[in-house]
Short mmCIF file of C-alpha atoms and ligand atoms in Angstrom, two decimals:
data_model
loop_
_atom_site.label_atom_id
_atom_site.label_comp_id
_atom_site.label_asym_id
_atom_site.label_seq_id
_atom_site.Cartn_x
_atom_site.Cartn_y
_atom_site.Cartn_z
CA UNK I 1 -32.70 64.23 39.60
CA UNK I 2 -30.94 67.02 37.80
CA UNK I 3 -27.89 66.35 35.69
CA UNK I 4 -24.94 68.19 36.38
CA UNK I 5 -21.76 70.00 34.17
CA UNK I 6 -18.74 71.47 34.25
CA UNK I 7 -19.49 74.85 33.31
CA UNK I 8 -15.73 76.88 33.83
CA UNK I 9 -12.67 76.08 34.83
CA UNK I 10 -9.19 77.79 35.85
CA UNK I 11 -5.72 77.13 37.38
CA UNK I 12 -3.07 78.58 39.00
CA UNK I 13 0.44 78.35 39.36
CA UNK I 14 3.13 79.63 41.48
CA UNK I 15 6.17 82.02 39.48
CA UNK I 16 8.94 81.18 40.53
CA UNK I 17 10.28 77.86 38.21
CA UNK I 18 12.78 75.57 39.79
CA UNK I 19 14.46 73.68 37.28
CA UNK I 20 16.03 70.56 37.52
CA UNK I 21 19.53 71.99 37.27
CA UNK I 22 18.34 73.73 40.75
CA UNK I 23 17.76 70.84 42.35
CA UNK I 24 21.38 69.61 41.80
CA UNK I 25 22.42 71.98 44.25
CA UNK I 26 20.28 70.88 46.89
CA UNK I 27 20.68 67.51 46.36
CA UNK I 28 22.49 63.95 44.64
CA UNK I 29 20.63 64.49 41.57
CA UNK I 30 20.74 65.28 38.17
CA UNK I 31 18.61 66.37 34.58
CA UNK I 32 18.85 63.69 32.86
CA UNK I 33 17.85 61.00 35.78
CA UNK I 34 14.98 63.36 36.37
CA UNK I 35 14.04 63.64 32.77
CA UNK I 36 14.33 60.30 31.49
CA UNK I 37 12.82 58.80 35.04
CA UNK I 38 10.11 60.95 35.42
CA UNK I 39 9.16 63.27 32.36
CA UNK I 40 9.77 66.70 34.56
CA UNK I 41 11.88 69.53 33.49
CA UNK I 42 10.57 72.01 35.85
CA UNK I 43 8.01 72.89 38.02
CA UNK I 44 6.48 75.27 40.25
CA UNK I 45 7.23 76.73 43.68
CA UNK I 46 5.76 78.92 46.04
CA UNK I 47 7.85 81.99 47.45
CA UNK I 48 5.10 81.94 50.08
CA UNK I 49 1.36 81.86 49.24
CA UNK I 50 -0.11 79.19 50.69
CA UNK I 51 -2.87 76.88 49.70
CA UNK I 52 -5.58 79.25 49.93
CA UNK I 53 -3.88 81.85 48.23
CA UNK I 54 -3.13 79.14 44.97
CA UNK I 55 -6.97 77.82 45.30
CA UNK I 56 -8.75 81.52 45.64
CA UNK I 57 -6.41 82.68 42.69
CA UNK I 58 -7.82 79.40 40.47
CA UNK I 59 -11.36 79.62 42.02
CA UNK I 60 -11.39 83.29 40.41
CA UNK I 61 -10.89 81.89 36.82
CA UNK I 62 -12.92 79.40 37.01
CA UNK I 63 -16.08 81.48 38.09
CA UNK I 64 -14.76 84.08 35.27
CA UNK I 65 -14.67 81.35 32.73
CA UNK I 66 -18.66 80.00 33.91
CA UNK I 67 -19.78 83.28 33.86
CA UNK I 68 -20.98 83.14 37.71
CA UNK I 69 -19.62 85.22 40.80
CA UNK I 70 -18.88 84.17 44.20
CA UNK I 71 -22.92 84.74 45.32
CA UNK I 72 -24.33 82.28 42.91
CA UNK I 73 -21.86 78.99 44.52
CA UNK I 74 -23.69 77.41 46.95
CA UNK I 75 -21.00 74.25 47.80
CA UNK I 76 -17.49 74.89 47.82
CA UNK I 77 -15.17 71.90 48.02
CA UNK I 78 -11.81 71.97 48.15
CA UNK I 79 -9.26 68.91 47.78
CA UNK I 80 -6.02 68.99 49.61
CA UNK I 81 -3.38 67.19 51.48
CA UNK I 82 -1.79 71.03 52.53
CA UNK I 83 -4.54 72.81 54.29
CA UNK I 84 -3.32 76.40 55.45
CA UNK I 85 -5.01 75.32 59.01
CA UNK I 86 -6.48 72.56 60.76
CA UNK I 87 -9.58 74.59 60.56
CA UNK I 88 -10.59 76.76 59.07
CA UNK I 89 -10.85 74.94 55.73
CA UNK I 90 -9.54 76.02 52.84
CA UNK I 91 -12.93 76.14 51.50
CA UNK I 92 -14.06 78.34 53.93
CA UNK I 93 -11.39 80.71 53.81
CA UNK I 94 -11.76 80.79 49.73
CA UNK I 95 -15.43 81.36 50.94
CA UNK I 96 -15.06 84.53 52.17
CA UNK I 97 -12.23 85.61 49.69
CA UNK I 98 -15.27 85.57 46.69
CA UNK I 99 -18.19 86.29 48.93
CA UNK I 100 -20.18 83.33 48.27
CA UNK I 101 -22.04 83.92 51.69
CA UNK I 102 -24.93 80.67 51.40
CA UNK I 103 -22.25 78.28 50.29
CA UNK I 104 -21.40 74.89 52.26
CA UNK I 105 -18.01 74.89 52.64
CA UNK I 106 -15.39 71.81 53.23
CA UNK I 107 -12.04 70.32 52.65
CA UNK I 108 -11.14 66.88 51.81
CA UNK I 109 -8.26 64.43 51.26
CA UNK I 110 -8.02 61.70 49.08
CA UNK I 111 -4.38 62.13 48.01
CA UNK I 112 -3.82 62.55 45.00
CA UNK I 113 -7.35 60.65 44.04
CA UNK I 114 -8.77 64.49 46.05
CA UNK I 115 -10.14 66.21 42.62
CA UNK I 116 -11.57 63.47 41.37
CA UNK I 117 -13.46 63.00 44.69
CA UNK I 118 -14.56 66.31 45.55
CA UNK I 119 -16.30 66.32 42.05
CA UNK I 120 -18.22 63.02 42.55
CA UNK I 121 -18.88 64.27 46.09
CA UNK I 122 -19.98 67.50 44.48
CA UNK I 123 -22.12 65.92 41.70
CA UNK I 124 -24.17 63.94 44.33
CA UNK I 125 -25.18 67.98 46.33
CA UNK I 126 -26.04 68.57 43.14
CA UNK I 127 -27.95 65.82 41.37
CA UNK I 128 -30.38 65.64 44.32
CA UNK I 129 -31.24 69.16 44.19
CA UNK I 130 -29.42 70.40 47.26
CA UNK I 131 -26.98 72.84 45.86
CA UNK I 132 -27.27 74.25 42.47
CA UNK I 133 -24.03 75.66 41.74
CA UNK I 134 -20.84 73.87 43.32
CA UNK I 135 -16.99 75.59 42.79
CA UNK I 136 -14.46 72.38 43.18
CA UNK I 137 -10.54 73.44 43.89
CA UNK I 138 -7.72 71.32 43.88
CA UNK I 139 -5.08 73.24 45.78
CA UNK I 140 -1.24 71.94 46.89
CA UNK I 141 1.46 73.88 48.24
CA UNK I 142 3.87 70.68 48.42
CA UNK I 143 6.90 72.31 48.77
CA UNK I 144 5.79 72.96 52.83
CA UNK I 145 5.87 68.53 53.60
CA UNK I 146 8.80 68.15 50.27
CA UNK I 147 11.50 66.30 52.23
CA UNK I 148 14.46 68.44 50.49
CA UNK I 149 17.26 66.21 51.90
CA UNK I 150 15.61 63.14 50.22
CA UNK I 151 16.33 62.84 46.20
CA UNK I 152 13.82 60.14 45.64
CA UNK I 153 10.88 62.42 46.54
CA UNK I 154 11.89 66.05 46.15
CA UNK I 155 12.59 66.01 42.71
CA UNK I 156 9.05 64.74 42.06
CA UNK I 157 6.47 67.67 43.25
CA UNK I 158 5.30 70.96 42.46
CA UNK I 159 2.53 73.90 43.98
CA UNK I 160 -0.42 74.71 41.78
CA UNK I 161 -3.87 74.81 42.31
CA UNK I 162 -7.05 74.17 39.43
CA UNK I 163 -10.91 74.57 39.93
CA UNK I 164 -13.89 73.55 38.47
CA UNK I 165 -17.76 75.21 37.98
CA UNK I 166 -20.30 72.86 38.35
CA UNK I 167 -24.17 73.67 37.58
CA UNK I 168 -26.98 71.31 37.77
CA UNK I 169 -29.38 71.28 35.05
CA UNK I 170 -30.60 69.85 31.91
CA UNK I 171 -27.48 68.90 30.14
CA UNK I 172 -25.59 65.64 31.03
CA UNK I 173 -21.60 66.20 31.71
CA UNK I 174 -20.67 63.79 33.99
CA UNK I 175 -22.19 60.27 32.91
CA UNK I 176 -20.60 58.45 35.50
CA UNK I 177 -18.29 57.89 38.28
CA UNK I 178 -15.84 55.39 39.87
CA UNK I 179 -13.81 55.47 43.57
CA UNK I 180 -12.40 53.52 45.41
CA UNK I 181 -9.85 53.09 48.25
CA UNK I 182 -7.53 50.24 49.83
CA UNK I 183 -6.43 51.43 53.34
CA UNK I 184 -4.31 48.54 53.85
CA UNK I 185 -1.73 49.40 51.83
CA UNK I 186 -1.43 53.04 53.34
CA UNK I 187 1.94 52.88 54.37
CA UNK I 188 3.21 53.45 50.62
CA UNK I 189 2.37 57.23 50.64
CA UNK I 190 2.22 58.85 54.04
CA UNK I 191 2.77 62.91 55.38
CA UNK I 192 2.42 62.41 59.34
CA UNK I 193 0.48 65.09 61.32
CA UNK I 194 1.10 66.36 64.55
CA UNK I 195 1.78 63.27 67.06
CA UNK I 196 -0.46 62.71 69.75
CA UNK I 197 1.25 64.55 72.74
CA UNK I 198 -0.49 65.62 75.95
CA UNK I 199 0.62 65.72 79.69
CA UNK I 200 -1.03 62.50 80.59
CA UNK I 201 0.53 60.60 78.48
CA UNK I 202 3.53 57.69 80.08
CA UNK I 203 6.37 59.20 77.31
CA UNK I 204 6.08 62.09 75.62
CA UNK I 205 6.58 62.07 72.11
CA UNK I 206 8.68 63.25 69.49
CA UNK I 207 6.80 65.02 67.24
CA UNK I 208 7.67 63.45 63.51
CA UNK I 209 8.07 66.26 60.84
CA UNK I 210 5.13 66.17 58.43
CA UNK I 211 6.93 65.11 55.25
CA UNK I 212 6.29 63.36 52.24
CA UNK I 213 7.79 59.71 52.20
CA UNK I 214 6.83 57.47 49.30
CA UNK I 215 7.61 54.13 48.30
CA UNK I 216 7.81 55.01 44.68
CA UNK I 217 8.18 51.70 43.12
CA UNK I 218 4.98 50.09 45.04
CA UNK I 219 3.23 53.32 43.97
CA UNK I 220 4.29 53.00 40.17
CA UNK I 221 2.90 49.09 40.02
CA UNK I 222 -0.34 50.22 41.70
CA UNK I 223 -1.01 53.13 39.34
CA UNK I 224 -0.45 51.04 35.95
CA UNK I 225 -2.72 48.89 37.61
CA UNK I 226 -5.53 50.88 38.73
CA UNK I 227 -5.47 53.28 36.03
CA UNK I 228 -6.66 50.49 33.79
CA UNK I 229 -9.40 49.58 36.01
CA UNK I 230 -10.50 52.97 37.12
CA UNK I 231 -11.33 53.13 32.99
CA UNK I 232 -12.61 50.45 32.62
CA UNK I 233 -14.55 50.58 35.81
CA UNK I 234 -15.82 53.64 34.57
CA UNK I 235 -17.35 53.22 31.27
CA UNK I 236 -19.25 50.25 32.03
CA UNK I 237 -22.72 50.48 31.68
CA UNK I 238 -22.14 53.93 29.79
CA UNK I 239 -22.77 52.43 26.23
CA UNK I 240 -19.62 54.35 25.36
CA UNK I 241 -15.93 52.34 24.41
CA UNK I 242 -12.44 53.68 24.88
CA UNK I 243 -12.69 54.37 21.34
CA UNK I 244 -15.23 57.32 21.41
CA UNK I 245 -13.10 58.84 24.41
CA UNK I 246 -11.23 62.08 22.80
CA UNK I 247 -8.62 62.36 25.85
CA UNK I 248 -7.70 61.17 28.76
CA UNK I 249 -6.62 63.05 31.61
CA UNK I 250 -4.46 61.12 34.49
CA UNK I 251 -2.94 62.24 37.80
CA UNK I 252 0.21 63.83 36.53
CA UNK I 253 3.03 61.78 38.50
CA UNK I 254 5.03 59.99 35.95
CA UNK I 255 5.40 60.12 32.31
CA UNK I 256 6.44 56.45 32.50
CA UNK I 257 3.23 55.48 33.78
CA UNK I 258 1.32 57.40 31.47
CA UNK I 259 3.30 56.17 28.77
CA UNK I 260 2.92 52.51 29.96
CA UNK I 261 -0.98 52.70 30.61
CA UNK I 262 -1.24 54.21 26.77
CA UNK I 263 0.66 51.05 25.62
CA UNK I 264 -1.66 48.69 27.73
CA UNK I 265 -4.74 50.20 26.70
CA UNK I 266 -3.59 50.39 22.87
CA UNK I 267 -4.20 54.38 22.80
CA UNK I 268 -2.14 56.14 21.05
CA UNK I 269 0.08 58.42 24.10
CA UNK I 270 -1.51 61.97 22.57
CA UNK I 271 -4.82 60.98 23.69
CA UNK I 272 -3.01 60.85 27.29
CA UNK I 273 -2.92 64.51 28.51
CA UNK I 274 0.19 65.52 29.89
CA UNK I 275 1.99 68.63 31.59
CA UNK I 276 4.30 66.76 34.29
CA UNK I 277 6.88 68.37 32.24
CA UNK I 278 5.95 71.76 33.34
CA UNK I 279 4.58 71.51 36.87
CA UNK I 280 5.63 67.92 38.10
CA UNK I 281 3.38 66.36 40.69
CA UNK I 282 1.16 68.99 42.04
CA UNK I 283 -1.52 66.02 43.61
CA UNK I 284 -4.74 67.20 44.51
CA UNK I 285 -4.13 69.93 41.81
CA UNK I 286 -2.47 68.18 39.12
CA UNK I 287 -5.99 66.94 37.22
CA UNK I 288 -7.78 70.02 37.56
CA UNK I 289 -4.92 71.96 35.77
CA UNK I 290 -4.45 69.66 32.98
CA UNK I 291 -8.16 70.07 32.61
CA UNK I 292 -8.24 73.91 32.29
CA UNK I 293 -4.96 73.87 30.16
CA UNK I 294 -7.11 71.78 27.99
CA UNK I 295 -9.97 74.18 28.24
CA UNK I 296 -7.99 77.45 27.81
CA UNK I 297 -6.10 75.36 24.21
CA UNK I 298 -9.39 74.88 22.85
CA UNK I 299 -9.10 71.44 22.71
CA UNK I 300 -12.67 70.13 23.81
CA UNK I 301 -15.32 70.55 21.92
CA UNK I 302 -19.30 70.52 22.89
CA UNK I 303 -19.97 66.45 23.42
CA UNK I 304 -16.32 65.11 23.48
CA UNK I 305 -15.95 62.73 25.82
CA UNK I 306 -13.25 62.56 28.36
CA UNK I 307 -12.09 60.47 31.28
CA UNK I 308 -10.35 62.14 34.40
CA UNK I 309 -8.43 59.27 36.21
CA UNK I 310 -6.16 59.92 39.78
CA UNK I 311 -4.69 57.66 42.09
CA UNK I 312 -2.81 58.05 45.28
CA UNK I 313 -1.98 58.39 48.75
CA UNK I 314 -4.41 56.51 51.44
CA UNK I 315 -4.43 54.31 48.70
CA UNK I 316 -7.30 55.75 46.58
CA UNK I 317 -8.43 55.99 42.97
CA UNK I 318 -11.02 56.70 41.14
CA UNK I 319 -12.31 58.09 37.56
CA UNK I 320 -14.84 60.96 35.96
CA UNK I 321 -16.65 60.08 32.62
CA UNK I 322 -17.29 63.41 31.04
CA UNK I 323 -19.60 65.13 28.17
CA UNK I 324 -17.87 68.22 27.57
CA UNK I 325 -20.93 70.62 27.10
CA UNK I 326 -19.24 74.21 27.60
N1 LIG T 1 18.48 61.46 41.16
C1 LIG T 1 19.37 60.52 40.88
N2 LIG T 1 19.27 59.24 41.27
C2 LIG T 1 18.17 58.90 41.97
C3 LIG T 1 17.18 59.84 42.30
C4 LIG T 1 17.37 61.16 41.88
N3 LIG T 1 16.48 62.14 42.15
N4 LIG T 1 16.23 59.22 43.00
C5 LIG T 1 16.58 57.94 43.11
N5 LIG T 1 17.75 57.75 42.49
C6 LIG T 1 18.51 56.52 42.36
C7 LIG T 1 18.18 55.52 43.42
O1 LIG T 1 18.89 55.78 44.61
C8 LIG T 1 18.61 54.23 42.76
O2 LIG T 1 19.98 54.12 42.86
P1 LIG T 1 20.66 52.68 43.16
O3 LIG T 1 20.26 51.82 42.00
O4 LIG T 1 22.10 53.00 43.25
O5 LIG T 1 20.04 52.25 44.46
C9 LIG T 1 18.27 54.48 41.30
O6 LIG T 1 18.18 55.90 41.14
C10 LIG T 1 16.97 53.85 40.86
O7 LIG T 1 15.98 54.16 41.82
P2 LIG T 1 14.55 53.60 41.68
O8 LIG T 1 13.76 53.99 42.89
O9 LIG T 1 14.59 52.18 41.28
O10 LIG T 1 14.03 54.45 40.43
P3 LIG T 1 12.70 54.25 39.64
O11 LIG T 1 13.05 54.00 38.23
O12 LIG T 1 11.76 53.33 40.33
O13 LIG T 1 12.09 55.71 39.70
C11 LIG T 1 10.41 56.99 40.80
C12 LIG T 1 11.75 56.29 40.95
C13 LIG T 1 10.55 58.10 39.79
C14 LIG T 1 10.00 57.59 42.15
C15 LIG T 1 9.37 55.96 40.32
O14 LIG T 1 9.41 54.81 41.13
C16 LIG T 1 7.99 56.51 40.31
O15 LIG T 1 7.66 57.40 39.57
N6 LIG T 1 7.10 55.93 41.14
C17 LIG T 1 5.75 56.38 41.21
C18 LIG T 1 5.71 57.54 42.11
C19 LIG T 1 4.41 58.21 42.01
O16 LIG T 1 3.70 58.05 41.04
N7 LIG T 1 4.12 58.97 43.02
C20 LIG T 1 2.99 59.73 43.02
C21 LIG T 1 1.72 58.95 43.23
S1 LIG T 1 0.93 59.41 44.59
C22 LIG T 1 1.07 60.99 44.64
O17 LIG T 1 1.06 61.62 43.59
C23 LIG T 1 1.22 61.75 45.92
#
């Protein structure tokens, strides 16, 4: 069994800022409920890339910043909950953006939980020997399923995309991993597809617009939750405490959860990453930008230890115990 490291990272965001002031003439809202609510001031939008676009531009950094090019990736995974297409993946299509011709190539979506999957999806190609370099994207253009008529859920989200270089070897990055998922309780966070609609049906059906409805209060008392366990969960059986863990690095979708977690856990709030000010909720994406933003400061040095946390739609969770080693 090798052990496997992040070895680069990048992010990308869209240019055009939308403000909160912006969104008051779309909708019922205004700065301060957004600011003191939520922590956002602004946050991105696309004028029309789509997901691809965001994930090859942050795929590109990352492979920059590990020192690698398209032809050494052998697994590309990309998390998302706003593919381009039904098929082809995004993957695929970032595939043959960077020429990495032998790679394996998928999407997958675990709401906002999706980064945080993909790598411990990634680490297992890589731990048994089956891939040795794997490129993990996090890629949201939101704004496409945003319900703009709806002011408890458009305020909230934002397009950006981050990516990850992992390389199996002899250095050990990520310790450990935790996911999990409740399906039960899916109805909280849901984007509808396309309906099921064919000429042999009895009534045809109307088909639902795929957009973004959330019951934000059940979501904000399962995230203080499962944040905490997702931590805990994580570190167990590590040897390691809370204590030796330089930052953490949440899902970006609420500064009061953040803020509440910190206060649970007795951690002082700057060992809590946080951007949501900048870029709102970009889901999928949101983790992996924080962690290149982090990367690109200079914050992390060889052997810190950090702990990437999401939760979301579906519902899933999960957590990343990390040895920086770059
Ligand atoms: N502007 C002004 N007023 C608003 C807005 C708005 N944009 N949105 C809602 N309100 C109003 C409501 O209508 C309500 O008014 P009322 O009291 O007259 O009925 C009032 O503000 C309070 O609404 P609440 O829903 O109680 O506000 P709350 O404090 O719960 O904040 C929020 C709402 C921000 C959505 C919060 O519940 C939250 O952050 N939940 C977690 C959401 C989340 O984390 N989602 C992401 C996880 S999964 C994923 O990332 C895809």
């Amino acid at each position: 069994m090798s052990y496997v490291s992040i070895v680069g990272t990048g992010s990308y965001v869209p240019t055009k800022v939308v403000t909160n002031n912006d969104l008051e003439k779309i909708v019922d809202t205004n700065d301060e409920w957004i600011k003191t609510r939520t922590g956002i001031h602004t946050r991105r939008m696309s004028e029309g890339e789509n997901t691809s676009d965001l994930a090859l531009k942050a795929a590109e950094e990352a492979l920059k910043d590990a020192d690698m090019s398209g032809e050494d990736i052998d697994l590309i995974i990309v998390a998302t909950v706003t593919q381009d297409t039904f098929t082809p993946s995004v993957a695929c299509i970032v595939q043959s953006k960077i020429g990495a011709n032998k790679a394996t190539c998928f999407d997958i979506t675990a709401g906002c939980t999706g980064f945080v999957y993909a790598l411990n999806i990634a680490k297992q190609f890589l731990e048994t020997g089956k891939c040795k370099n794997a490129l993990v994207i996090g890629a949201e253009v939101l704004s496409k399923v945003t319900n703009w008529e709806d002011r408890n859920t458009c305020v909230l989200f934002g397009d950006g995309s981050g990516a990850a270089v992992l390389r199996a070897g002899e250095q050990e990055g990520i310790i450990s991993t935790y996911t999990g998922s409740k399906g039960d309780e899916n109805r909280y966070l849901e984007i509808k597809a396309v309906q099921v609609n064919n000429p042999f049906m009895q009534e045809i059906s109307n088909n639902n617009p795929s957009l973004i409805k959330m019951n934000g209060k059940e979501i904000f008392k399962f995230a203080t939750k499962i944040i905490r366990k997702s931590l805990k969960n994580v570190i167990e059986d590590t040897g390691y405490s809370l204590d030796d863990v330089k930052y953490i690095v949440p899902h970006q979708a609420n500064h009061r959860i953040i803020e509440h977690v910190a206060h649970k856990t007795n951690m002082d709030i700057d060992r809590y990453y946080m951007n949501i000010d900048k870029y709102g909720n970009t889901s999928s994406a949101s983790i992996a930008i924080a962690l290149d933003e982090m990367n690109k400061k200079g914050l992390l040095e060889k052997n810190d230890k950090v702990i990437l946390v999401g939760f979301g739609g579906g519902l899933t969770w999960g957590s990343i115990f990390i040895n920086w080693v770059k």
